[in-house]
mmCIF file of C-alpha atoms in Angstrom:
data_model
loop_
_atom_site.group_PDB
_atom_site.id
_atom_site.type_symbol
_atom_site.label_atom_id
_atom_site.label_comp_id
_atom_site.label_asym_id
_atom_site.label_seq_id
_atom_site.Cartn_x
_atom_site.Cartn_y
_atom_site.Cartn_z
ATOM 1 C CA MET O 3 -54.627 -32.667 -216.692
ATOM 2 C CA PRO O 4 -58.117 -31.468 -217.610
ATOM 3 C CA SER O 5 -60.124 -33.679 -219.915
ATOM 4 C CA SER O 6 -61.186 -32.446 -223.316
ATOM 5 C CA TYR O 7 -64.200 -34.763 -223.055
ATOM 6 C CA THR O 8 -67.373 -34.471 -221.045
ATOM 7 C CA LEU O 9 -69.679 -37.019 -219.508
ATOM 8 C CA GLU O 10 -72.078 -36.391 -222.388
ATOM 9 C CA ASP O 11 -69.305 -37.290 -224.861
ATOM 10 C CA ALA O 12 -68.802 -40.626 -223.101
ATOM 11 C CA GLN O 13 -72.537 -41.313 -223.173
ATOM 12 C CA GLN O 14 -72.669 -40.539 -226.912
ATOM 13 C CA PHE O 15 -69.784 -42.931 -227.620
ATOM 14 C CA GLU O 16 -71.549 -45.560 -225.522
ATOM 15 C CA GLN O 17 -74.791 -45.102 -227.487
ATOM 16 C CA ALA O 18 -72.833 -45.343 -230.746
ATOM 17 C CA ARG O 19 -71.455 -48.690 -229.455
ATOM 18 C CA ASP O 20 -67.870 -47.373 -229.404
ATOM 19 C CA LEU O 21 -67.525 -48.889 -225.963
ATOM 20 C CA LEU O 22 -63.735 -48.735 -225.772
ATOM 21 C CA LYS O 23 -63.706 -44.983 -226.391
ATOM 22 C CA ALA O 24 -66.576 -44.505 -223.920
ATOM 23 C CA ALA O 25 -64.758 -46.563 -221.268
ATOM 24 C CA ASP O 26 -61.558 -44.563 -221.814
ATOM 25 C CA ILE O 27 -63.450 -41.299 -221.356
ATOM 26 C CA TYR O 28 -65.243 -42.565 -218.240
ATOM 27 C CA GLN O 29 -61.873 -43.565 -216.787
ATOM 28 C CA GLU O 30 -60.368 -40.183 -217.679
ATOM 29 C CA LEU O 31 -63.305 -38.441 -215.951
ATOM 30 C CA GLY O 32 -62.992 -40.597 -212.829
ATOM 31 C CA GLU O 33 -66.185 -42.580 -213.495
ATOM 32 C CA PHE O 34 -64.364 -45.793 -212.603
ATOM 33 C CA GLU O 35 -67.323 -48.125 -212.071
ATOM 34 C CA ARG O 36 -68.846 -47.179 -215.435
ATOM 35 C CA ALA O 37 -65.485 -47.619 -217.138
ATOM 36 C CA LYS O 38 -64.952 -50.988 -215.462
ATOM 37 C CA ALA O 39 -68.397 -52.221 -216.515
ATOM 38 C CA LEU O 40 -67.689 -51.315 -220.153
ATOM 39 C CA TYR O 41 -64.197 -52.845 -220.154
ATOM 40 C CA LEU O 42 -65.621 -56.063 -218.671
ATOM 41 C CA ALA O 43 -68.385 -56.138 -221.310
ATOM 42 C CA LEU O 44 -65.774 -55.644 -224.020
ATOM 43 C CA GLU O 45 -63.597 -58.375 -222.546
ATOM 44 C CA ARG O 46 -66.548 -60.791 -222.634
ATOM 45 C CA GLN O 47 -67.111 -59.933 -226.303
ATOM 46 C CA HIS O 48 -63.399 -60.109 -227.190
ATOM 47 C CA PRO O 49 -61.730 -62.417 -224.641
ATOM 48 C CA PHE O 50 -58.330 -62.452 -226.386
ATOM 49 C CA HIS O 51 -58.043 -58.712 -227.104
ATOM 50 C CA LYS O 52 -54.892 -57.600 -225.243
ATOM 51 C CA HIS O 53 -55.572 -53.873 -225.596
ATOM 52 C CA ILE O 54 -58.841 -54.273 -223.687
ATOM 53 C CA LYS O 55 -57.114 -56.378 -221.023
ATOM 54 C CA PHE O 56 -54.407 -53.728 -220.673
ATOM 55 C CA LYS O 57 -56.941 -50.917 -220.284
ATOM 56 C CA LEU O 58 -58.854 -52.980 -217.709
ATOM 57 C CA GLY O 59 -55.624 -53.782 -215.829
ATOM 58 C CA GLN O 60 -54.693 -50.118 -215.883
ATOM 59 C CA LEU O 61 -58.083 -49.167 -214.429
ATOM 60 C CA LEU O 62 -57.969 -51.918 -211.797
ATOM 61 C CA THR O 63 -54.531 -50.663 -210.721
ATOM 62 C CA ARG O 64 -55.846 -47.134 -210.503
ATOM 63 C CA ILE O 65 -58.735 -48.157 -208.216
ATOM 64 C CA GLY O 66 -56.548 -50.390 -206.054
ATOM 65 C CA ALA O 67 -57.943 -53.777 -207.120
ATOM 66 C CA TRP O 68 -54.421 -55.222 -207.003
ATOM 67 C CA ASP O 69 -55.170 -58.947 -207.431
ATOM 68 C CA GLU O 70 -57.518 -58.437 -210.371
ATOM 69 C CA ALA O 71 -55.089 -55.984 -211.970
ATOM 70 C CA ILE O 72 -52.206 -58.451 -211.633
ATOM 71 C CA VAL O 73 -54.159 -61.160 -213.447
ATOM 72 C CA LYS O 74 -55.088 -58.877 -216.367
ATOM 73 C CA LEU O 75 -51.654 -57.300 -216.635
ATOM 74 C CA GLN O 76 -49.897 -60.683 -216.593
ATOM 75 C CA GLU O 77 -52.021 -61.747 -219.554
ATOM 76 C CA VAL O 78 -50.908 -58.636 -221.433
ATOM 77 C CA ARG O 79 -47.275 -59.037 -220.356
ATOM 78 C CA ASP O 80 -47.175 -62.544 -221.800
ATOM 79 C CA ALA O 81 -48.274 -61.110 -225.162
ATOM 80 C CA GLY O 82 -45.429 -58.592 -225.152
ATOM 81 C CA ILE O 83 -47.552 -55.538 -225.991
ATOM 82 C CA PHE O 84 -47.557 -52.395 -223.866
ATOM 83 C CA LEU O 85 -44.612 -54.111 -222.173
ATOM 84 C CA GLU O 86 -43.026 -51.142 -220.407
ATOM 85 C CA ASP O 87 -46.350 -49.788 -219.152
ATOM 86 C CA THR O 88 -47.388 -53.282 -218.096
ATOM 87 C CA LEU O 89 -44.164 -53.927 -216.157
ATOM 88 C CA PHE O 90 -44.529 -50.570 -214.417
ATOM 89 C CA LEU O 91 -48.140 -51.218 -213.385
ATOM 90 C CA LEU O 92 -47.396 -54.792 -212.289
ATOM 91 C CA ALA O 93 -44.501 -53.578 -210.159
ATOM 92 C CA GLU O 94 -46.781 -51.037 -208.513
ATOM 93 C CA CYS O 95 -49.428 -53.699 -207.819
ATOM 94 C CA PHE O 96 -46.861 -55.977 -206.195
ATOM 95 C CA ARG O 97 -45.428 -53.071 -204.181
ATOM 96 C CA GLN O 98 -48.888 -52.149 -202.946
ATOM 97 C CA LYS O 99 -49.495 -55.772 -201.907
ATOM 98 C CA GLY O 100 -46.218 -55.777 -199.980
ATOM 99 C CA LEU O 101 -44.467 -58.174 -202.388
ATOM 100 C CA ILE O 102 -41.285 -56.117 -202.472
ATOM 101 C CA TYR O 103 -39.054 -58.695 -204.161
ATOM 102 C CA ALA O 104 -41.528 -59.245 -206.995
ATOM 103 C CA ALA O 105 -41.860 -55.466 -207.425
ATOM 104 C CA ARG O 106 -38.076 -55.063 -207.420
ATOM 105 C CA GLU O 107 -37.663 -57.736 -210.116
ATOM 106 C CA LEU O 108 -40.193 -55.985 -212.341
ATOM 107 C CA TYR O 109 -38.622 -52.540 -211.878
ATOM 108 C CA VAL O 110 -35.186 -53.998 -212.706
ATOM 109 C CA ASP O 111 -36.613 -55.688 -215.816
ATOM 110 C CA LEU O 112 -38.262 -52.435 -216.857
ATOM 111 C CA LEU O 113 -35.107 -50.373 -216.315
ATOM 112 C CA GLU O 114 -33.067 -52.860 -218.363
ATOM 113 C CA ARG O 115 -35.446 -52.150 -221.240
ATOM 114 C CA ASN O 116 -35.768 -48.393 -220.717
ATOM 115 C CA TYR O 117 -33.561 -46.790 -218.073
ATOM 116 C CA GLN O 118 -35.453 -43.485 -218.250
ATOM 117 C CA TYR O 119 -38.982 -44.892 -217.884
ATOM 118 C CA LYS O 120 -41.110 -42.513 -215.814
ATOM 119 C CA ASP O 121 -39.989 -42.613 -212.170
ATOM 120 C CA ALA O 122 -39.068 -46.314 -212.086
ATOM 121 C CA GLN O 123 -35.522 -45.549 -210.872
ATOM 122 C CA GLU O 124 -36.906 -43.592 -207.931
ATOM 123 C CA LYS O 125 -39.396 -46.317 -207.073
ATOM 124 C CA LEU O 126 -36.713 -49.002 -207.218
ATOM 125 C CA ARG O 127 -34.467 -46.952 -204.916
ATOM 126 C CA ALA O 128 -37.399 -46.468 -202.541
ATOM 127 C CA LEU O 129 -37.871 -50.248 -202.327
ATOM 128 C CA ASP O 130 -34.283 -50.578 -201.092
ATOM 129 C CA THR O 131 -34.742 -47.881 -198.463
ATOM 130 C CA PRO O 132 -35.203 -48.948 -194.832
ATOM 131 C CA GLY O 133 -38.766 -48.375 -193.670
ATOM 132 C CA VAL O 134 -40.362 -49.093 -197.025
ATOM 133 C CA SER O 135 -43.637 -49.641 -195.189
ATOM 134 C CA SER O 136 -43.794 -45.911 -194.553
ATOM 135 C CA LEU O 137 -43.891 -45.125 -198.275
ATOM 136 C CA THR O 138 -46.841 -43.100 -199.367
ATOM 137 C CA THR O 139 -48.872 -44.259 -202.310
ATOM 138 C CA MET O 140 -47.119 -43.449 -205.552
ATOM 139 C CA LEU O 141 -50.029 -43.704 -207.980
ATOM 140 C CA PRO O 142 -52.570 -40.901 -208.147
ATOM 141 C CA GLY O 143 -55.958 -42.059 -206.969
ATOM 142 C CA SER O 144 -54.738 -45.389 -205.610
ATOM 143 C CA ARG O 145 -55.195 -46.691 -202.084
ATOM 144 C CA ALA O 146 -52.507 -46.582 -199.430
ATOM 145 C CA PRO O 147 -50.140 -49.544 -199.434
ATOM 146 C CA SER O 148 -50.500 -52.237 -196.844
ATOM 147 C CA ALA O 149 -47.722 -52.834 -194.346
ATOM 148 C CA VAL O 150 -44.650 -54.055 -196.172
ATOM 149 C CA ASN O 151 -42.359 -56.776 -194.927
ATOM 150 C CA MET O 152 -38.864 -57.019 -196.424
ATOM 151 C CA ASP O 153 -38.690 -60.742 -195.621
ATOM 152 C CA GLU O 154 -37.081 -62.796 -198.420
ATOM 153 C CA SER O 155 -39.768 -65.429 -197.947
ATOM 154 C CA GLN O 156 -42.269 -63.253 -199.804
ATOM 155 C CA THR O 157 -43.881 -65.345 -202.460
ATOM 156 C CA LEU O 158 -46.592 -65.240 -205.093
ATOM 157 C CA GLN O 159 -47.990 -68.561 -203.852
ATOM 158 C CA GLY O 160 -51.718 -68.888 -204.442
ATOM 159 C CA LEU O 161 -51.780 -66.132 -207.094
ATOM 160 C CA PRO O 162 -53.837 -66.994 -210.196
ATOM 161 C CA VAL O 163 -52.030 -66.650 -213.532
ATOM 162 C CA GLU O 164 -53.904 -66.235 -216.827
ATOM 163 C CA ASP O 165 -57.114 -67.521 -215.197
ATOM 164 C CA ARG O 166 -55.762 -71.050 -215.756
ATOM 165 C CA TYR O 167 -52.919 -71.683 -213.326
ATOM 166 C CA ILE O 168 -52.366 -71.309 -209.609
ATOM 167 C CA LEU O 169 -48.848 -70.904 -208.231
ATOM 168 C CA MET O 170 -48.758 -73.742 -205.716
ATOM 169 C CA GLU O 171 -45.388 -73.214 -204.065
ATOM 170 C CA GLU O 172 -42.019 -71.633 -204.584
ATOM 171 C CA LEU O 173 -39.424 -74.165 -205.747
ATOM 172 C CA GLY O 174 -36.390 -71.909 -205.864
ATOM 173 C CA ARG O 175 -35.102 -68.358 -205.998
ATOM 174 C CA GLY O 176 -32.021 -67.045 -207.742
ATOM 175 C CA GLY O 177 -30.479 -64.122 -209.552
ATOM 176 C CA MET O 178 -32.624 -64.655 -212.646
ATOM 177 C CA GLY O 179 -35.954 -64.994 -210.880
ATOM 178 C CA VAL O 180 -38.207 -67.296 -208.908
ATOM 179 C CA VAL O 181 -39.394 -70.774 -209.931
ATOM 180 C CA TYR O 182 -42.866 -71.911 -208.906
ATOM 181 C CA LYS O 183 -44.710 -75.238 -209.048
#
């Protein structure tokens, strides 16, 4: 979809200190590093602003910075805003990292909330297909997924959560989710 904005528009918004609008335009135009720099500056100024964190997580997903995107999107998910979009992006991040069971749980959660959400049904079916590792990337502009292992021992161990916690080890796994120490 062609942008109705130009690079000059983004620069004018940046000069006018409307950094969020400038960052959005830079992202829309594919100027990802400029957009990221502005989102990070905004996050430093407004560390609890969930809309900024969501936009940053969205950008990080788009450029394939999976771990950073997961951290930002989990912060937004906990707040309950942009929930469907956040679940979708988180699922894609986990899929790209090869964490199939985590991705599956998020797609199922998303589809329970909105069964018609984008192509979540298709992506969930693809996760259950033999040879998932041969999937092509499903997000425009994102990097190819790493080799995927369907092993049930996949875990989120060592993943930072909300910049405050580290998941030390998996304590248990069941139909409702996974419990971590």
